[in-house]
Coordinates of C-alpha atoms in Angstrom, one line a residue:
M5 CA -103.7 -160.3 121.4
K6 CA -107.1 -158.9 120.8
G7 CA -107.9 -155.9 123.1
A8 CA -104.3 -155.6 124.3
K9 CA -101.9 -152.8 123.6
A10 CA -99.5 -153.6 120.7
A11 CA -95.9 -153.8 121.9
W12 CA -94.2 -155.4 118.8
R13 CA -95.0 -155.1 115.1
C14 CA -94.0 -157.1 112.0
D15 CA -93.8 -154.6 109.1
N16 CA -93.5 -157.4 106.6
C17 CA -96.9 -158.9 107.2
D18 CA -98.6 -156.1 109.2
T19 CA -99.1 -158.2 112.4
N20 CA -99.1 -156.6 115.8
Y21 CA -98.2 -158.5 119.0
S22 CA -98.9 -157.6 122.6
E23 CA -96.5 -158.2 125.5
Q24 CA -98.3 -161.3 126.4
C25 CA -97.7 -162.7 122.9
I26 CA -94.0 -161.6 122.9
P27 CA -93.0 -161.8 126.6
D28 CA -89.7 -160.3 127.8
G29 CA -88.9 -159.1 124.3
Y30 CA -85.4 -157.9 125.1
N31 CA -84.4 -161.3 126.6
S32 CA -81.2 -162.6 125.0
Q33 CA -82.9 -166.0 124.8
W34 CA -84.8 -164.8 121.7
G35 CA -81.6 -164.9 119.8
K36 CA -79.4 -162.3 118.1
Q37 CA -82.3 -161.0 115.9
G38 CA -84.6 -160.7 118.9
P39 CA -88.3 -161.7 118.6
I40 CA -89.4 -162.8 115.2
C41 CA -92.9 -162.9 113.6
L42 CA -94.7 -166.2 114.2
F43 CA -96.2 -166.1 110.7
C44 CA -93.5 -164.9 108.3
H45 CA -90.4 -165.1 110.7
S46 CA -89.3 -161.6 110.0
P47 CA -87.7 -159.5 112.8
L48 CA -90.2 -157.6 114.9
R49 CA -90.0 -153.8 115.6
D50 CA -90.3 -152.7 119.2
L51 CA -93.2 -150.2 119.4
A52 CA -91.9 -149.0 122.8
D53 CA -88.5 -148.1 121.3
P54 CA -87.5 -144.6 122.4
S55 CA -87.0 -143.6 118.7
E56 CA -90.7 -144.5 118.2
Q57 CA -92.0 -142.2 120.9
L58 CA -93.1 -138.6 120.7
P59 CA -91.0 -136.1 122.6
F60 CA -92.3 -135.4 126.1
W61 CA -93.2 -131.8 125.2
Q62 CA -95.6 -133.1 122.5
V63 CA -97.6 -135.3 124.9
V64 CA -98.6 -132.8 127.5
P65 CA -102.3 -133.7 127.4
Y66 CA -101.3 -137.3 128.3
F67 CA -99.6 -136.1 131.5
L68 CA -102.6 -134.0 132.4
V69 CA -105.0 -137.0 132.1
Y70 CA -102.5 -139.4 133.8
P71 CA -104.1 -138.9 137.3
L72 CA -107.5 -139.8 135.9
H73 CA -106.6 -143.5 135.7
Y74 CA -108.5 -145.5 138.3
N75 CA -105.4 -146.4 140.4
A76 CA -104.5 -142.7 140.5
L77 CA -108.1 -141.7 141.3
L78 CA -108.2 -144.2 144.2
L79 CA -105.0 -142.7 145.5
L80 CA -106.5 -139.2 145.3
L81 CA -109.7 -140.5 147.1
I82 CA -107.6 -142.0 149.9
G83 CA -105.6 -138.8 150.3
A84 CA -108.4 -136.2 150.0
G85 CA -111.2 -138.4 151.3
G86 CA -109.1 -139.4 154.3
V87 CA -108.4 -135.8 155.2
Y88 CA -112.1 -135.0 155.0
A89 CA -113.1 -138.1 157.1
V90 CA -110.8 -137.3 160.0
G91 CA -112.0 -133.7 159.9
G92 CA -110.1 -130.4 159.7
G93 CA -107.5 -128.9 162.0
I94 CA -104.7 -130.9 163.6
P95 CA -106.1 -134.4 162.8
G96 CA -106.3 -133.5 159.2
Y97 CA -102.7 -132.2 159.1
I98 CA -101.5 -135.3 160.9
Y99 CA -103.3 -137.5 158.4
S100 CA -101.7 -135.5 155.5
V101 CA -98.2 -135.9 157.0
I102 CA -98.7 -139.7 157.4
F103 CA -100.1 -140.0 153.9
S104 CA -97.2 -138.0 152.5
I105 CA -94.7 -140.3 154.1
L106 CA -96.4 -143.4 152.8
S107 CA -97.0 -142.0 149.3
I108 CA -93.3 -141.2 148.6
K109 CA -92.8 -144.8 147.6
Y110 CA -95.8 -144.5 145.2
W111 CA -94.5 -141.3 143.5
L112 CA -91.2 -143.0 142.8
A113 CA -93.0 -146.2 141.6
V114 CA -94.9 -143.9 139.2
V115 CA -91.5 -142.8 137.8
L116 CA -90.2 -146.4 137.4
R117 CA -93.4 -147.8 135.9
R118 CA -93.6 -145.0 133.3
A119 CA -89.9 -145.4 132.6
D120 CA -90.5 -149.1 132.0
G121 CA -93.1 -148.3 129.4
G122 CA -96.2 -148.6 131.7
Q123 CA -98.9 -146.4 130.4
W124 CA -100.8 -145.8 133.6
A125 CA -100.4 -145.5 137.3
P126 CA -99.2 -148.6 139.3
S127 CA -101.3 -150.5 141.8
L128 CA -102.0 -149.1 145.2
I129 CA -100.1 -152.1 146.6
E130 CA -97.1 -149.9 146.3
L131 CA -98.3 -148.0 149.4
A132 CA -98.3 -151.1 151.5
K133 CA -95.0 -152.5 150.3
P134 CA -92.0 -152.4 152.8
D135 CA -89.6 -149.5 152.2
P136 CA -86.1 -150.9 153.0
H137 CA -84.5 -147.8 151.4
F138 CA -86.4 -145.3 153.7
L139 CA -87.3 -143.2 150.6
F140 CA -89.2 -140.6 152.6
F141 CA -86.1 -139.7 154.6
Q142 CA -83.9 -139.8 151.5
M143 CA -86.3 -137.4 149.8
L144 CA -86.2 -135.2 152.8
G145 CA -82.4 -135.5 152.9
I146 CA -82.3 -134.2 149.3
Y147 CA -84.1 -131.0 150.3
V148 CA -81.9 -130.6 153.4
L149 CA -78.6 -131.2 151.6
F150 CA -79.6 -128.8 148.8
A151 CA -80.5 -126.2 151.4
V152 CA -77.2 -126.7 153.2
E153 CA -75.4 -126.4 149.8
I154 CA -77.0 -123.0 149.1
V155 CA -76.2 -121.8 152.6
A156 CA -72.6 -123.0 152.3
V157 CA -72.1 -121.4 148.9
V158 CA -73.5 -118.1 150.1
Y159 CA -71.4 -118.2 153.3
A160 CA -68.3 -118.9 151.3
A161 CA -69.2 -116.1 149.0
I162 CA -69.6 -113.7 151.9
V163 CA -66.2 -114.7 153.3
W164 CA -64.1 -115.0 150.1
A165 CA -65.9 -113.1 147.3
P166 CA -66.3 -109.4 146.7
P167 CA -69.5 -108.0 148.3
Q168 CA -71.0 -107.1 144.9
M169 CA -70.7 -110.8 143.8
T170 CA -72.3 -112.4 146.9
I171 CA -75.9 -111.9 145.7
W172 CA -75.1 -113.3 142.3
I173 CA -73.3 -116.4 143.7
G174 CA -76.3 -117.0 146.0
W175 CA -78.7 -116.8 143.0
A176 CA -76.5 -119.1 141.0
A177 CA -76.5 -121.7 143.8
A178 CA -80.3 -121.5 144.1
A179 CA -80.6 -121.7 140.3
F180 CA -78.5 -124.9 140.2
V181 CA -80.6 -126.5 143.0
T182 CA -83.9 -125.8 141.2
L183 CA -82.3 -126.9 137.9
A184 CA -80.9 -130.1 139.4
L185 CA -84.0 -131.1 141.4
P186 CA -85.8 -133.0 138.6
A187 CA -82.6 -134.9 137.8
S188 CA -82.1 -135.6 141.5
M189 CA -85.6 -137.1 141.8
M190 CA -85.1 -139.3 138.8
V191 CA -81.8 -140.6 140.2
L192 CA -83.4 -141.3 143.5
A193 CA -86.2 -143.2 141.8
T194 CA -83.8 -145.4 139.8
D195 CA -80.8 -145.7 142.2
K196 CA -82.6 -145.2 145.6
N197 CA -79.4 -143.7 146.9
L198 CA -79.3 -140.2 148.5
F199 CA -75.7 -139.5 147.9
K200 CA -76.0 -140.3 144.2
A201 CA -79.1 -138.1 144.0
V202 CA -77.2 -135.1 145.3
N203 CA -73.9 -135.8 143.5
P204 CA -73.3 -132.9 141.1
L205 CA -71.3 -135.1 138.8
R206 CA -74.1 -137.6 138.6
L207 CA -76.7 -134.9 138.0
F208 CA -74.7 -133.0 135.4
G209 CA -74.0 -136.4 133.7
M210 CA -77.8 -137.1 133.4
M211 CA -78.4 -133.5 132.1
F212 CA -75.7 -134.0 129.5
E213 CA -77.0 -137.4 128.4
I214 CA -80.5 -136.0 128.0
G215 CA -79.3 -132.9 126.3
F216 CA -79.3 -129.3 127.5
G217 CA -82.2 -128.2 125.4
P218 CA -84.6 -131.1 126.2
Y219 CA -83.6 -131.0 129.9
M220 CA -84.3 -127.2 130.0
A221 CA -87.7 -127.9 128.4
M222 CA -88.5 -130.5 131.1
W223 CA -87.3 -128.1 133.8
I224 CA -89.6 -125.4 132.5
M225 CA -92.5 -127.8 132.4
T226 CA -91.9 -128.8 136.1
A227 CA -91.7 -125.1 137.0
L228 CA -95.0 -124.5 135.2
L229 CA -96.6 -127.3 137.1
G230 CA -95.4 -125.8 140.4
V231 CA -96.9 -122.4 139.3
A232 CA -100.1 -124.0 138.2
S233 CA -100.5 -125.9 141.5
G234 CA -99.8 -122.8 143.5
A235 CA -102.2 -120.7 141.5
L236 CA -105.0 -123.2 141.7
S237 CA -104.5 -123.7 145.4
Y238 CA -104.6 -119.9 146.0
W239 CA -107.8 -119.7 143.9
V240 CA -109.4 -122.5 146.0
E241 CA -108.4 -120.9 149.3
L242 CA -110.4 -117.8 148.3
R243 CA -113.6 -119.7 147.3
V244 CA -113.8 -122.9 149.3
S245 CA -115.2 -123.2 152.9
D246 CA -112.9 -124.4 155.7
Q247 CA -114.7 -127.7 155.8
W248 CA -113.5 -128.6 152.3
L249 CA -110.3 -126.5 152.1
L250 CA -107.8 -129.1 153.3
P251 CA -109.3 -132.0 151.3
A252 CA -109.3 -129.8 148.2
L253 CA -105.7 -128.7 148.7
T254 CA -104.7 -132.3 149.2
A255 CA -106.4 -133.4 146.0
I256 CA -104.7 -130.6 144.1
G257 CA -101.3 -131.6 145.5
I258 CA -101.8 -135.3 144.6
Y259 CA -103.0 -134.4 141.1
F260 CA -100.0 -132.2 140.2
T261 CA -97.5 -134.6 142.0
L262 CA -98.8 -137.5 139.8
V263 CA -98.4 -135.3 136.7
L264 CA -94.9 -134.3 137.7
H265 CA -93.7 -137.9 138.3
A266 CA -95.4 -139.2 135.1
L267 CA -93.4 -136.5 133.2
L268 CA -90.1 -137.6 134.9
G269 CA -90.8 -141.2 134.2
Y270 CA -91.6 -140.5 130.5
V271 CA -88.3 -138.6 130.1
L272 CA -86.4 -141.6 131.5
F273 CA -88.4 -143.8 129.1
Q274 CA -87.8 -141.6 126.1
Y275 CA -84.1 -141.3 126.7
R276 CA -83.4 -144.7 128.1
D277 CA -81.2 -145.6 125.1
V278 CA -78.7 -142.9 126.2
L279 CA -79.3 -143.4 129.9
D280 CA -78.5 -147.1 129.9
S281 CA -75.3 -146.4 131.9
S282 CA -77.4 -144.9 134.8
Y283 CA -80.8 -146.5 134.4
E284 CA -81.7 -150.2 134.2
S285 CA -85.3 -151.3 133.9
N286 CA -86.8 -152.9 137.0
A287 CA -89.0 -155.2 134.9
P288 CA -88.5 -158.8 135.8
K289 CA -86.5 -161.0 133.5
L290 CA -87.5 -164.6 132.7
E291 CA -84.9 -167.3 132.7
G292 CA -84.7 -170.9 131.5
D293 CA -87.9 -172.9 131.5
E294 CA -89.8 -169.9 132.8
F295 CA -88.9 -168.0 129.6
R296 CA -89.6 -171.0 127.4
K297 CA -93.0 -171.5 128.9
A298 CA -93.9 -167.8 128.5
R299 CA -92.7 -167.7 124.9
L300 CA -94.6 -170.8 123.9
L301 CA -97.8 -169.6 125.7
G302 CA -97.4 -166.4 123.8
A303 CA -97.3 -168.3 120.5
I304 CA -100.2 -170.5 121.5
T305 CA -102.3 -167.4 122.3
V306 CA -101.5 -165.9 118.9
F307 CA -102.5 -169.1 117.0
E308 CA -105.6 -169.6 119.1
R309 CA -106.8 -166.0 118.3
K310 CA -106.1 -166.6 114.6
G311 CA -107.9 -170.0 114.7
D312 CA -104.8 -171.6 113.1
D313 CA -105.0 -175.0 114.8
N314 CA -102.4 -176.7 112.5
R315 CA -99.7 -174.2 113.6
L316 CA -101.0 -174.3 117.1
R317 CA -100.2 -178.0 117.6
E318 CA -96.4 -177.6 117.4
P319 CA -95.9 -175.0 120.2
M320 CA -98.4 -177.0 122.3
R321 CA -96.4 -180.2 121.9
D322 CA -93.2 -178.3 122.7
L323 CA -94.8 -176.9 125.8
L324 CA -96.0 -180.3 127.0
D325 CA -92.5 -181.7 126.5
V326 CA -91.2 -179.2 129.1
F327 CA -94.2 -179.2 131.4
R328 CA -95.5 -182.8 131.2
D329 CA -97.6 -182.5 134.4
D330 CA -99.2 -179.1 133.9
I331 CA -102.9 -180.0 133.9
E332 CA -104.1 -176.6 132.5
V333 CA -101.7 -176.9 129.5
H334 CA -102.9 -180.4 128.9
K335 CA -106.5 -179.2 128.9
R336 CA -105.7 -176.7 126.2
Y337 CA -104.0 -179.4 124.1
Q338 CA -107.1 -181.6 124.7
S339 CA -109.4 -178.9 123.3
L340 CA -107.1 -178.6 120.3
L341 CA -107.1 -182.3 119.5
M342 CA -110.9 -182.4 119.7
R343 CA -111.0 -179.6 117.1
L344 CA -108.5 -181.4 114.9
D345 CA -110.4 -184.7 115.0
D346 CA -107.2 -186.7 115.4
H347 CA -108.9 -189.6 117.1
D348 CA -105.7 -191.6 117.8
A349 CA -103.9 -188.7 119.3
L350 CA -107.0 -187.7 121.2
A351 CA -107.4 -191.2 122.8
K352 CA -103.7 -191.3 123.9
H353 CA -103.8 -187.9 125.3
T354 CA -107.1 -188.5 127.1
D355 CA -105.5 -191.5 128.9
Y356 CA -102.5 -189.4 130.0
L357 CA -104.6 -186.4 131.1
L358 CA -107.0 -188.8 133.1
G359 CA -103.9 -190.1 134.9
L360 CA -102.9 -186.6 135.9
L361 CA -106.4 -185.7 137.1
F362 CA -106.6 -188.9 139.2
K363 CA -103.2 -188.2 140.6
A364 CA -104.3 -184.7 141.6
R365 CA -107.6 -186.1 142.9
K366 CA -109.7 -184.0 140.5
T367 CA -112.3 -186.7 139.9
S368 CA -115.0 -184.3 138.8
D369 CA -112.7 -183.0 136.0
A370 CA -111.9 -186.6 135.1
L371 CA -115.6 -187.5 134.8
K372 CA -116.3 -184.5 132.6
L373 CA -113.3 -185.2 130.4
V374 CA -114.4 -188.7 129.6
Q375 CA -118.0 -187.6 129.0
D376 CA -116.9 -184.9 126.6
V377 CA -114.5 -187.1 124.7
H378 CA -117.0 -189.9 124.4
A379 CA -119.7 -187.5 123.1
H380 CA -117.2 -186.2 120.5
Y381 CA -115.7 -189.6 119.6
L382 CA -117.9 -192.6 120.2
G383 CA -115.0 -195.0 119.4
Y384 CA -112.9 -193.8 122.4
R385 CA -111.6 -196.7 124.4
L386 CA -109.2 -196.6 127.4
R387 CA -105.7 -197.9 126.7
N388 CA -104.1 -197.8 130.1
A389 CA -105.0 -200.4 132.7
T390 CA -104.3 -198.4 135.8
T391 CA -106.3 -195.4 134.6
A392 CA -109.1 -197.7 133.4
L393 CA -109.5 -199.2 136.9
A394 CA -109.6 -195.7 138.5
L395 CA -112.1 -194.5 136.0
A396 CA -114.2 -197.7 136.2
Q397 CA -114.5 -197.2 140.0
L398 CA -115.4 -193.5 139.5
L399 CA -118.0 -194.3 136.8
S400 CA -119.5 -197.1 138.9
K401 CA -119.8 -194.7 141.9
K402 CA -121.4 -192.0 139.7
K403 CA -123.8 -194.6 138.2
E404 CA -122.5 -194.0 134.7
Y405 CA -122.8 -197.7 133.9
K406 CA -123.3 -197.4 130.1
L407 CA -120.3 -195.2 129.7
L408 CA -118.3 -197.5 131.9
V409 CA -119.1 -200.5 129.7
Q410 CA -118.4 -198.5 126.5
V411 CA -115.0 -197.0 127.3
T412 CA -113.6 -200.2 128.8
A413 CA -114.9 -202.6 126.1
N414 CA -112.2 -205.3 125.2
L415 CA -109.7 -203.6 127.5
H416 CA -107.7 -206.9 127.6
K417 CA -106.9 -206.5 123.9
R418 CA -105.2 -203.1 124.3
V419 CA -103.2 -203.6 127.5
P420 CA -100.9 -206.3 128.9
T421 CA -102.4 -209.0 131.2
C422 CA -102.6 -207.5 134.7
N423 CA -104.8 -207.6 137.8
E424 CA -106.2 -204.1 137.0
V425 CA -108.1 -205.7 134.1
A426 CA -109.8 -208.1 136.5
G427 CA -110.8 -205.2 138.7
V428 CA -112.3 -203.3 135.7
Y429 CA -114.1 -206.4 134.4
K430 CA -115.6 -207.1 137.7
L431 CA -117.3 -203.7 137.7
V432 CA -118.3 -204.1 134.1
A433 CA -120.0 -207.5 134.9
Q434 CA -121.8 -206.0 137.9
A435 CA -123.1 -203.1 135.7
L436 CA -124.3 -205.5 133.0
A437 CA -125.9 -207.9 135.5
G438 CA -127.7 -205.2 137.4
P439 CA -128.5 -201.7 136.1
L440 CA -128.0 -202.5 132.4
N441 CA -129.9 -205.8 132.7
E442 CA -127.8 -207.8 130.2
P443 CA -127.1 -211.0 132.1
A444 CA -125.7 -212.9 129.1
K445 CA -123.0 -210.3 128.6
A446 CA -122.3 -210.2 132.3
K447 CA -121.8 -214.0 132.3
A448 CA -119.4 -213.7 129.3
V449 CA -117.3 -211.0 130.9
A450 CA -117.2 -213.0 134.2
A451 CA -116.3 -216.2 132.5
Y452 CA -113.3 -214.6 130.7
T453 CA -112.1 -212.9 133.9
M454 CA -112.3 -216.1 136.0
K455 CA -110.5 -218.0 133.3
T456 CA -107.7 -215.5 132.7
Y457 CA -107.3 -214.4 136.4
P458 CA -108.3 -217.5 138.4
S459 CA -106.3 -216.4 141.5
A460 CA -107.4 -212.7 141.4
P461 CA -109.7 -211.7 144.4
E462 CA -112.3 -210.6 141.8
A463 CA -112.7 -214.2 140.5
K464 CA -114.6 -215.3 143.7
A465 CA -116.9 -212.3 143.5
L466 CA -117.6 -213.0 139.8
A467 CA -118.3 -216.7 140.5
K468 CA -120.9 -215.6 143.1
L469 CA -122.4 -213.1 140.6
V470 CA -122.7 -215.8 137.9
R471 CA -124.5 -218.2 140.3
S472 CA -127.0 -215.4 141.2
L473 CA -128.0 -214.9 137.5

């Protein structure tokens, strides 16, 4: 799709597809081959495949500009701007605490969105969503349990180990905690379970799946982010007045937190092929008719962009077979038929779409539809008696008398004999006798109606009309 990020590519005919054109590309309903090219039917290559991505240590500039996306900037404005608005001192610190509690969901949403392949920060709606997992307290629990772990290990070392080993055991416990913390945050983001997030077996398993070298590189990057954040905060404290200090420190904290969680999400994204046992995408999956509709709409979008109306017709028909009463889909098919100049198909479809519009009480759309079709195809005539009566009443009400007479001309030759025809011809005769000033034609229409439908209520009205001419 033009202007959209490419998600799939056909190497055979050099065609790129966006996610809108190829929705839910990993869905098993695509078949064993997965999505195929709409033009040459070759298998498509997933551009978001982990093997196609640069290693996280080669895209550091991306992480640094991640907080400059408008969603992230709005979050930064809410955090730092809110602190400034409430003023410094205790109110400012209270606001910071409340903001920190609410934003935990957002940080973990950043991890998941980036892990799902999302390029930029998620919507701020994440802040307002309910938190059934109590993520803030789970995150707090991680720090508490890790602290307890260090204390327990040191205490055990004091009791059981030689004195000269105690300090080394303490440092080893602290080193494990700092090393495991990034993995723990990723597990919390994906599993939302405190005990899994502090389970050494789970954490070592994730480190092993990513690989010791890459994991150490990630850990070094997270450590450098912490050092950079601390250094910048110290520099700001020395140079910024008290009025701006807390907002500035809040902005720095938000910026580096966004960078950190974008990094963690990218690592999950890059290694998702080996982390499948522990990580499943939260992206919604389409099922049944919902998938079929999305797939066909994707194909329709592609062919519309390419201007390939002949290929466009088939997926449009398939879509209408599934969603027969979807007015918006019918409108798109109507536009296609007008471009193809298939007058017979256009006339049949116009009648069907008119019926849907009248059923939905969209009379303005019905009027415009008939006007557009008649302007495009002067030979258009209604072929459904019920629709013809509803349209005749609408056209008479809107004083579109000439159009009324034209689109209902010789209606009795195209539909079975029924009372609706009498109702239409009564309105036609009245239009001819009055506004159109063609009394001879009015008499002819009235005479046919009275002869064919002598017991219809319209017959008496038409007899009175003929006597007045």
